[in-house]
Coordinates of C-alpha atoms and ligand atoms in Angstrom, one line a residue:
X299 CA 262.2 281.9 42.9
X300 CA 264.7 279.7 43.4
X301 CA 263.5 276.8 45.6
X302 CA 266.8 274.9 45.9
X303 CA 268.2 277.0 48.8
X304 CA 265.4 275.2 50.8
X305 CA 265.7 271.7 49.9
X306 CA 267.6 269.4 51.9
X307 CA 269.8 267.4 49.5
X308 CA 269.5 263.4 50.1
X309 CA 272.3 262.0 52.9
X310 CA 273.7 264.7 53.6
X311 CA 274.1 266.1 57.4
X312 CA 271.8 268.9 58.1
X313 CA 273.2 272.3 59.5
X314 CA 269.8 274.4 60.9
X315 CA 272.5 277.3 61.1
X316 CA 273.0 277.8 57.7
X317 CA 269.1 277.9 57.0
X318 CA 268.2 281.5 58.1
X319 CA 264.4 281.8 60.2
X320 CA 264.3 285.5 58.7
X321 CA 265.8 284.9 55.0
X322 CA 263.2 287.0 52.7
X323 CA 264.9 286.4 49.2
X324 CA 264.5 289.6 47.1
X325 CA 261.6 290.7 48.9
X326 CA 261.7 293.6 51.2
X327 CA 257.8 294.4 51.6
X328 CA 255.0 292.1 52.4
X329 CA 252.9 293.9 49.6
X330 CA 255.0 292.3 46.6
X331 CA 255.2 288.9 48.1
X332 CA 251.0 289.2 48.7
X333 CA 250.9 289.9 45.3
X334 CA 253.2 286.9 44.2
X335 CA 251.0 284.5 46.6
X336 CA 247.8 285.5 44.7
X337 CA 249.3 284.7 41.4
X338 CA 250.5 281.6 42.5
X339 CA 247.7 280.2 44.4
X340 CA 245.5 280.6 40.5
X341 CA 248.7 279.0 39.0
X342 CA 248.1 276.4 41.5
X343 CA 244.1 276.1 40.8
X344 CA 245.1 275.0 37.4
X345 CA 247.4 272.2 38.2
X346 CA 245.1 270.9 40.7
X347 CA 242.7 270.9 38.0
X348 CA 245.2 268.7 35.8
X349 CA 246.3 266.4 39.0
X350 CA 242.5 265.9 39.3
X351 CA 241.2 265.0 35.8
X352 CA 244.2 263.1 35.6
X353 CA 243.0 261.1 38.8
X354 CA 246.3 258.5 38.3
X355 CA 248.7 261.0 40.7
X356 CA 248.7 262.5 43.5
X357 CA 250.4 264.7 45.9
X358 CA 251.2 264.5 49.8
X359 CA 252.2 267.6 51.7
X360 CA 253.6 266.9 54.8
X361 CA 253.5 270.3 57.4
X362 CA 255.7 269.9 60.9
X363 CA 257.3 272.8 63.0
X364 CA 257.4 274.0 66.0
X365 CA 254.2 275.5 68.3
X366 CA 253.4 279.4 66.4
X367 CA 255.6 278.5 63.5
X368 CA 252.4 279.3 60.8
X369 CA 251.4 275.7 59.6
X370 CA 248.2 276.4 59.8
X371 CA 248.3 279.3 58.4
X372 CA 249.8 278.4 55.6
X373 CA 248.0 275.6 55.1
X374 CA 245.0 278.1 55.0
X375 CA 246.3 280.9 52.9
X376 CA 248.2 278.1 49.8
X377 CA 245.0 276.2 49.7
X378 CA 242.7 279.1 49.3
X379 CA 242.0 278.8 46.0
X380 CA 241.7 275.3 45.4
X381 CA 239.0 273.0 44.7
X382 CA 238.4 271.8 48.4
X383 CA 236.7 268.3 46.6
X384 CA 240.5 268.1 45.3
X385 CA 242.0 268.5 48.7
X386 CA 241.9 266.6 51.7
X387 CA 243.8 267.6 55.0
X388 CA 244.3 265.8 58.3
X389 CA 245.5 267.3 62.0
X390 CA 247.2 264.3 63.6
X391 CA 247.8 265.1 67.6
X392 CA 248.4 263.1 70.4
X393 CA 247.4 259.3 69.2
X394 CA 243.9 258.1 70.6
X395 CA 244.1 254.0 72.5
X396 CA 242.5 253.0 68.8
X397 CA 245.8 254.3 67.2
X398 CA 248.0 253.2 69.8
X399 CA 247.1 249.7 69.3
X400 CA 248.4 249.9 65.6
X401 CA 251.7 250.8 64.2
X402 CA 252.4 254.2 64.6
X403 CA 252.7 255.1 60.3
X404 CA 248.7 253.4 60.3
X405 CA 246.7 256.5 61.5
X406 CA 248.5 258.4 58.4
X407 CA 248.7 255.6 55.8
X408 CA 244.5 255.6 56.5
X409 CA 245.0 259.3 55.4
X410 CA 247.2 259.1 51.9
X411 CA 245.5 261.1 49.9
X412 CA 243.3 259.2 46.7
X413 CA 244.7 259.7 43.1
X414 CA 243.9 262.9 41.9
X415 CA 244.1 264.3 45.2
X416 CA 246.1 267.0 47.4
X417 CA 246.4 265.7 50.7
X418 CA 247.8 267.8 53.6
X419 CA 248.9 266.3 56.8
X420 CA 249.0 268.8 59.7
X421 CA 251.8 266.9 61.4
X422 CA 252.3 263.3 61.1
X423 CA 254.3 260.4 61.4
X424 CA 257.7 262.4 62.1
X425 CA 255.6 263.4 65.4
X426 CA 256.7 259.8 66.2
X427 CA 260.5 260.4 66.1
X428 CA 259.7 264.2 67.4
X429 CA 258.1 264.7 70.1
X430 CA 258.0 261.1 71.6
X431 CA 261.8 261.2 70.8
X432 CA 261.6 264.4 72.8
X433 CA 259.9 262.8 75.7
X434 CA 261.1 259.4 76.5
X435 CA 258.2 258.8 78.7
X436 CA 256.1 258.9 76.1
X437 CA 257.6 255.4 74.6
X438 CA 258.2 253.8 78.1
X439 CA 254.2 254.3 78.6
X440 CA 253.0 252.9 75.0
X441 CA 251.7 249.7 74.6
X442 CA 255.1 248.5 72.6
X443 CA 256.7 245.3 73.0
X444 CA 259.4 245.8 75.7
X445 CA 262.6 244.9 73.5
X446 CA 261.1 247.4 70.9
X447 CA 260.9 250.1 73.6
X448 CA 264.2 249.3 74.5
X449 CA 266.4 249.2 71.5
X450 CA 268.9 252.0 71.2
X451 CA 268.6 251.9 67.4
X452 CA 264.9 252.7 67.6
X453 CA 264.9 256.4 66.0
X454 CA 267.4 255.0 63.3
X455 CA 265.1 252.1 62.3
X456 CA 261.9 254.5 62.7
X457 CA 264.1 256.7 60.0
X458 CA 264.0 254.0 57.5
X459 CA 260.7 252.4 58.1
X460 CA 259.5 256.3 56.9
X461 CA 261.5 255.9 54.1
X462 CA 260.5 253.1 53.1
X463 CA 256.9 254.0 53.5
X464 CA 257.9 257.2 51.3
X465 CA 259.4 255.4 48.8
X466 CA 256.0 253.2 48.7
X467 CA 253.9 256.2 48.3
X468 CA 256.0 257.0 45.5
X469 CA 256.2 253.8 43.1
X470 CA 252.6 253.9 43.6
X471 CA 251.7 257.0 42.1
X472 CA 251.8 259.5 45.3
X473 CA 254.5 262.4 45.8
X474 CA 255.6 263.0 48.8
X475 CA 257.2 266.3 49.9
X476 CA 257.7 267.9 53.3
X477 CA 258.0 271.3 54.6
X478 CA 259.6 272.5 58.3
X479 CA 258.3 275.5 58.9
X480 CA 261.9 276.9 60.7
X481 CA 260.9 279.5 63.0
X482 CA 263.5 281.5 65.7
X483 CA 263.1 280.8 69.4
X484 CA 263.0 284.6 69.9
X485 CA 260.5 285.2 67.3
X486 CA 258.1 282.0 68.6
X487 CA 258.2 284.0 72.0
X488 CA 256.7 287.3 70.4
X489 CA 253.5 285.2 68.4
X490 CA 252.8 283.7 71.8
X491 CA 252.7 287.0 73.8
X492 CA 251.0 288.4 71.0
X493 CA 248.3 285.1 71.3
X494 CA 247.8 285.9 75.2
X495 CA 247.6 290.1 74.7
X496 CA 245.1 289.5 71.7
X497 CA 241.5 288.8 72.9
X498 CA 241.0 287.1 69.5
X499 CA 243.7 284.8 69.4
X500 CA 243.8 284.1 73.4
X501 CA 242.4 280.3 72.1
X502 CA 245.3 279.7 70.1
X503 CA 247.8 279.4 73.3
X504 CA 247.9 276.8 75.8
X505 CA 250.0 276.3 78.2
X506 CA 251.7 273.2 76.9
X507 CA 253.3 275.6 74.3
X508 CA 255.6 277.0 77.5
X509 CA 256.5 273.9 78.2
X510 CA 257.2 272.7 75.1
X511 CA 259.1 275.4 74.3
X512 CA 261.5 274.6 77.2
X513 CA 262.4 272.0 74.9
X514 CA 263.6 274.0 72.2
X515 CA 266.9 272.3 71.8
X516 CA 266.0 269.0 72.4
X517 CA 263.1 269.4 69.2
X518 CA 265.9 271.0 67.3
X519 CA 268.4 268.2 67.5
X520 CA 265.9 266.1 66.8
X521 CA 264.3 267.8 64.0
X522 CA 267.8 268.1 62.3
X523 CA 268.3 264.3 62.9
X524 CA 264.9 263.3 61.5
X525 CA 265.0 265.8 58.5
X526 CA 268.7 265.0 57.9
X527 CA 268.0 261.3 57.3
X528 CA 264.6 261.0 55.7
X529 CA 265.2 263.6 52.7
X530 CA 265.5 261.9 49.4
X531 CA 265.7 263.1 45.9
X532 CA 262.5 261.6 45.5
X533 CA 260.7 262.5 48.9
X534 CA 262.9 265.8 49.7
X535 CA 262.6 268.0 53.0
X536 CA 262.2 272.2 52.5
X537 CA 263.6 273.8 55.2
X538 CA 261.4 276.9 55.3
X539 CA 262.2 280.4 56.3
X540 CA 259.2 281.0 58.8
X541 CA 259.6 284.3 60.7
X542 CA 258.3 286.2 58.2
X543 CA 254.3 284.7 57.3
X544 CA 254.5 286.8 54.3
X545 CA 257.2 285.3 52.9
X546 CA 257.0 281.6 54.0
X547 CA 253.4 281.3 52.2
X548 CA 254.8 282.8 49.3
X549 CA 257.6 280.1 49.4
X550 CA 255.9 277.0 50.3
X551 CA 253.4 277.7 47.3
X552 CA 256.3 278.0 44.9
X553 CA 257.7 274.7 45.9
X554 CA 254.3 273.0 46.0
X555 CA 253.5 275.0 42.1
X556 CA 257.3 273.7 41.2
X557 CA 256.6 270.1 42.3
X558 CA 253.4 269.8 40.5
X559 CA 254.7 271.3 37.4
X560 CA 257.5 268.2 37.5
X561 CA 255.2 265.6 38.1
X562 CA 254.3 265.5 34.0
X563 CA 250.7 266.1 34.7
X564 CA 248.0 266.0 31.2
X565 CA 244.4 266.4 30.9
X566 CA 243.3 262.4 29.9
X567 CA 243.5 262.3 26.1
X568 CA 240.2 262.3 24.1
X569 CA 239.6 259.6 21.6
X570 CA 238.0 259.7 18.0
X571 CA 234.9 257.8 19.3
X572 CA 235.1 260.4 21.9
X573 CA 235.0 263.3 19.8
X574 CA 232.7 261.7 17.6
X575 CA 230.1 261.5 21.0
X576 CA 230.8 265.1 21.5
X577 CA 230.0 266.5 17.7
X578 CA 226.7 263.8 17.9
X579 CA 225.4 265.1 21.1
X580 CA 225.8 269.3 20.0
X581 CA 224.2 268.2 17.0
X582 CA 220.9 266.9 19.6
X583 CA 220.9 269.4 21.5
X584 CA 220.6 272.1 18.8
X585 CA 217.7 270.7 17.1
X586 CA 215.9 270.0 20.2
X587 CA 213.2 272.3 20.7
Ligands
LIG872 P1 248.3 274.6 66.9 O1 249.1 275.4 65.9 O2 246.8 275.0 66.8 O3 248.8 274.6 68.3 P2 249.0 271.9 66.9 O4 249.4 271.0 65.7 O5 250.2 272.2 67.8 O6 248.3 273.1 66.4 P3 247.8 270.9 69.2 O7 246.5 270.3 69.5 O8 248.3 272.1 70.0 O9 247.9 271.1 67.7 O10 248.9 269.8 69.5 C1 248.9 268.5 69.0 C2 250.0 267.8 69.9 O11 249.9 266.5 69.6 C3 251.4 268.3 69.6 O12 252.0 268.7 70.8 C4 252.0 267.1 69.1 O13 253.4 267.0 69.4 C5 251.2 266.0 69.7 N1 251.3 264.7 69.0 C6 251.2 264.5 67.7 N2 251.5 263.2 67.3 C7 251.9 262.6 68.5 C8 252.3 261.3 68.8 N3 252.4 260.4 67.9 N4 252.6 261.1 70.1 C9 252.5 262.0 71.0 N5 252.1 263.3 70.8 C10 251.8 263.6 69.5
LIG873 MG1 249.9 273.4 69.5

């Protein structure tokens, strides 16, 4: 699969026009992509198995989208086969007064995954140039210094303070890559009927999704600003088709299989001494009686 259609090249203006929600690539049946998934989440058990032996990298995978857009679904289907000691993941909502009195990247910095480790964040520090960006009373109530509050340059500052924290990550061993899950407005409306008309899923909805959604254009201008000016070649941003599950979890587990195959990962080396160890011990355990 080709997984440069989805990734955002570094400075350049992002059009979420010319990303289709509904794109399915040269699949026309859930059945084959099912089938693709499977064989990629064992090709990802094996990596992870390298990343984790290895214990010097480590990967960061960074989930943000709108309410009903599958992030947590996909974050359940990708990871199913992995080692859950190799993987750590972490929902950040709406930040508690301990968070608030830090700087708003401190909740996820706490989080960066350890070397040798997958770490997921379920949102994250983009919430803070999303949703509060969205909702203006949001900053005006935080505890903020007021000039900070007040600076019209805020979002572009926030932009590079997450670049920078990005590009800190990466000299120190962590890869970071990030997925918006890009579902349609129309196709958003359908999951949540479907949440409220299914007894099962009626705990999934709340009625802040409505409102939310009322800002649909707002988050979309300033998910193309935010995605538009934090992807690197280093750190990129995968806009991801999202209306069709099937195909997003096949996609996002292709990029994540991709990005782990680049990262030059090898089981540690074993020495002569360590060899040596090795033939010595068989040799005790065979005679023993
Ligand atoms: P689900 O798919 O289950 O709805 P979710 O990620 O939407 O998962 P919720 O508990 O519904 O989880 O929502 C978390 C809420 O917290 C989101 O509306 C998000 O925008 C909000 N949130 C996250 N970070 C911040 C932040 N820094 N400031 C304000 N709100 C935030
Ligand atoms: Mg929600």
């Amino acid at each position: 699969m080709d997984i440069e259609r989805f990734r955002i090249p570094e400075k350049k203006a992002l059009d979420l026009g010319e990303h289709p929600t509904d794109f399915t690539g040269d699949y026309i049946a859930k059945e084959q992509a099912e089938k693709d998934l499977k064989s990629n989440i064992k090709r990802l058990r094996k990596l992870q198995d390298v990343l984790f032996a290895d214990n010097k990298h480590s990967l960061l995978i960074i989930f943000q989208a709108m309410d009903a857009a599958g992030k947590d679904g996909a974050i359940k289907h990708v990871m199913s086969g992995v080692n859950p000691q190799g993987t750590q993941v972490f929902s950040f909502k709406k930040p508690s007064p301990e968070e608030l009195d830090h700087g708003y990247l401190w909740r996820c910095a706490k989080s960066a995954p350890e070397r040798g480790r997958i770490g997921i964040f379920n949102r994250s520090y983009y919430e803070d140039v999303l949703v509060v960006r969205v909702h203006p009373v949001i900053l005006e109530s935080s505890p903020l210094p007021t000039d900070i509050k007040k600076d019209p340059d805020i979002w572009q500052k926030r932009f590079g303070q997450i670049s920078n924290f990005e590009k800190y990550l990466t000299e120190n061993g962590t890869k970071v890559i990030k997925f918006y899950l890009n579902v349609s407005k129309e196709e958003q409306k359908r999951r949540f009927i479907a949440r409220i008309d299914t007894p099962e899923k009626n705990w999934k909805f709340s009625d802040a999704d409505v409102r939310e959604r009322s800002f649909w254009d707002e988050y979309q201008d300033a998910y193309r600003e935010a995605i538009g000016a934090t992807s690197t070649e280093a750190s990129p941003w995968y806009v991801m088709p999202a209306d069709r599950k099937w195909y997003t979890r096949l996609a996002v587990s292709e990029v994540i299989c991709q990005t782990l195959e680049s990262m030059g990962l090898e089981y540690p080396a074993v020495g002569e001494d360590h060899l040596k160890m090795l033939a010595e011990s068989k040799d005790q355990l065979i005679i023993e009686d």
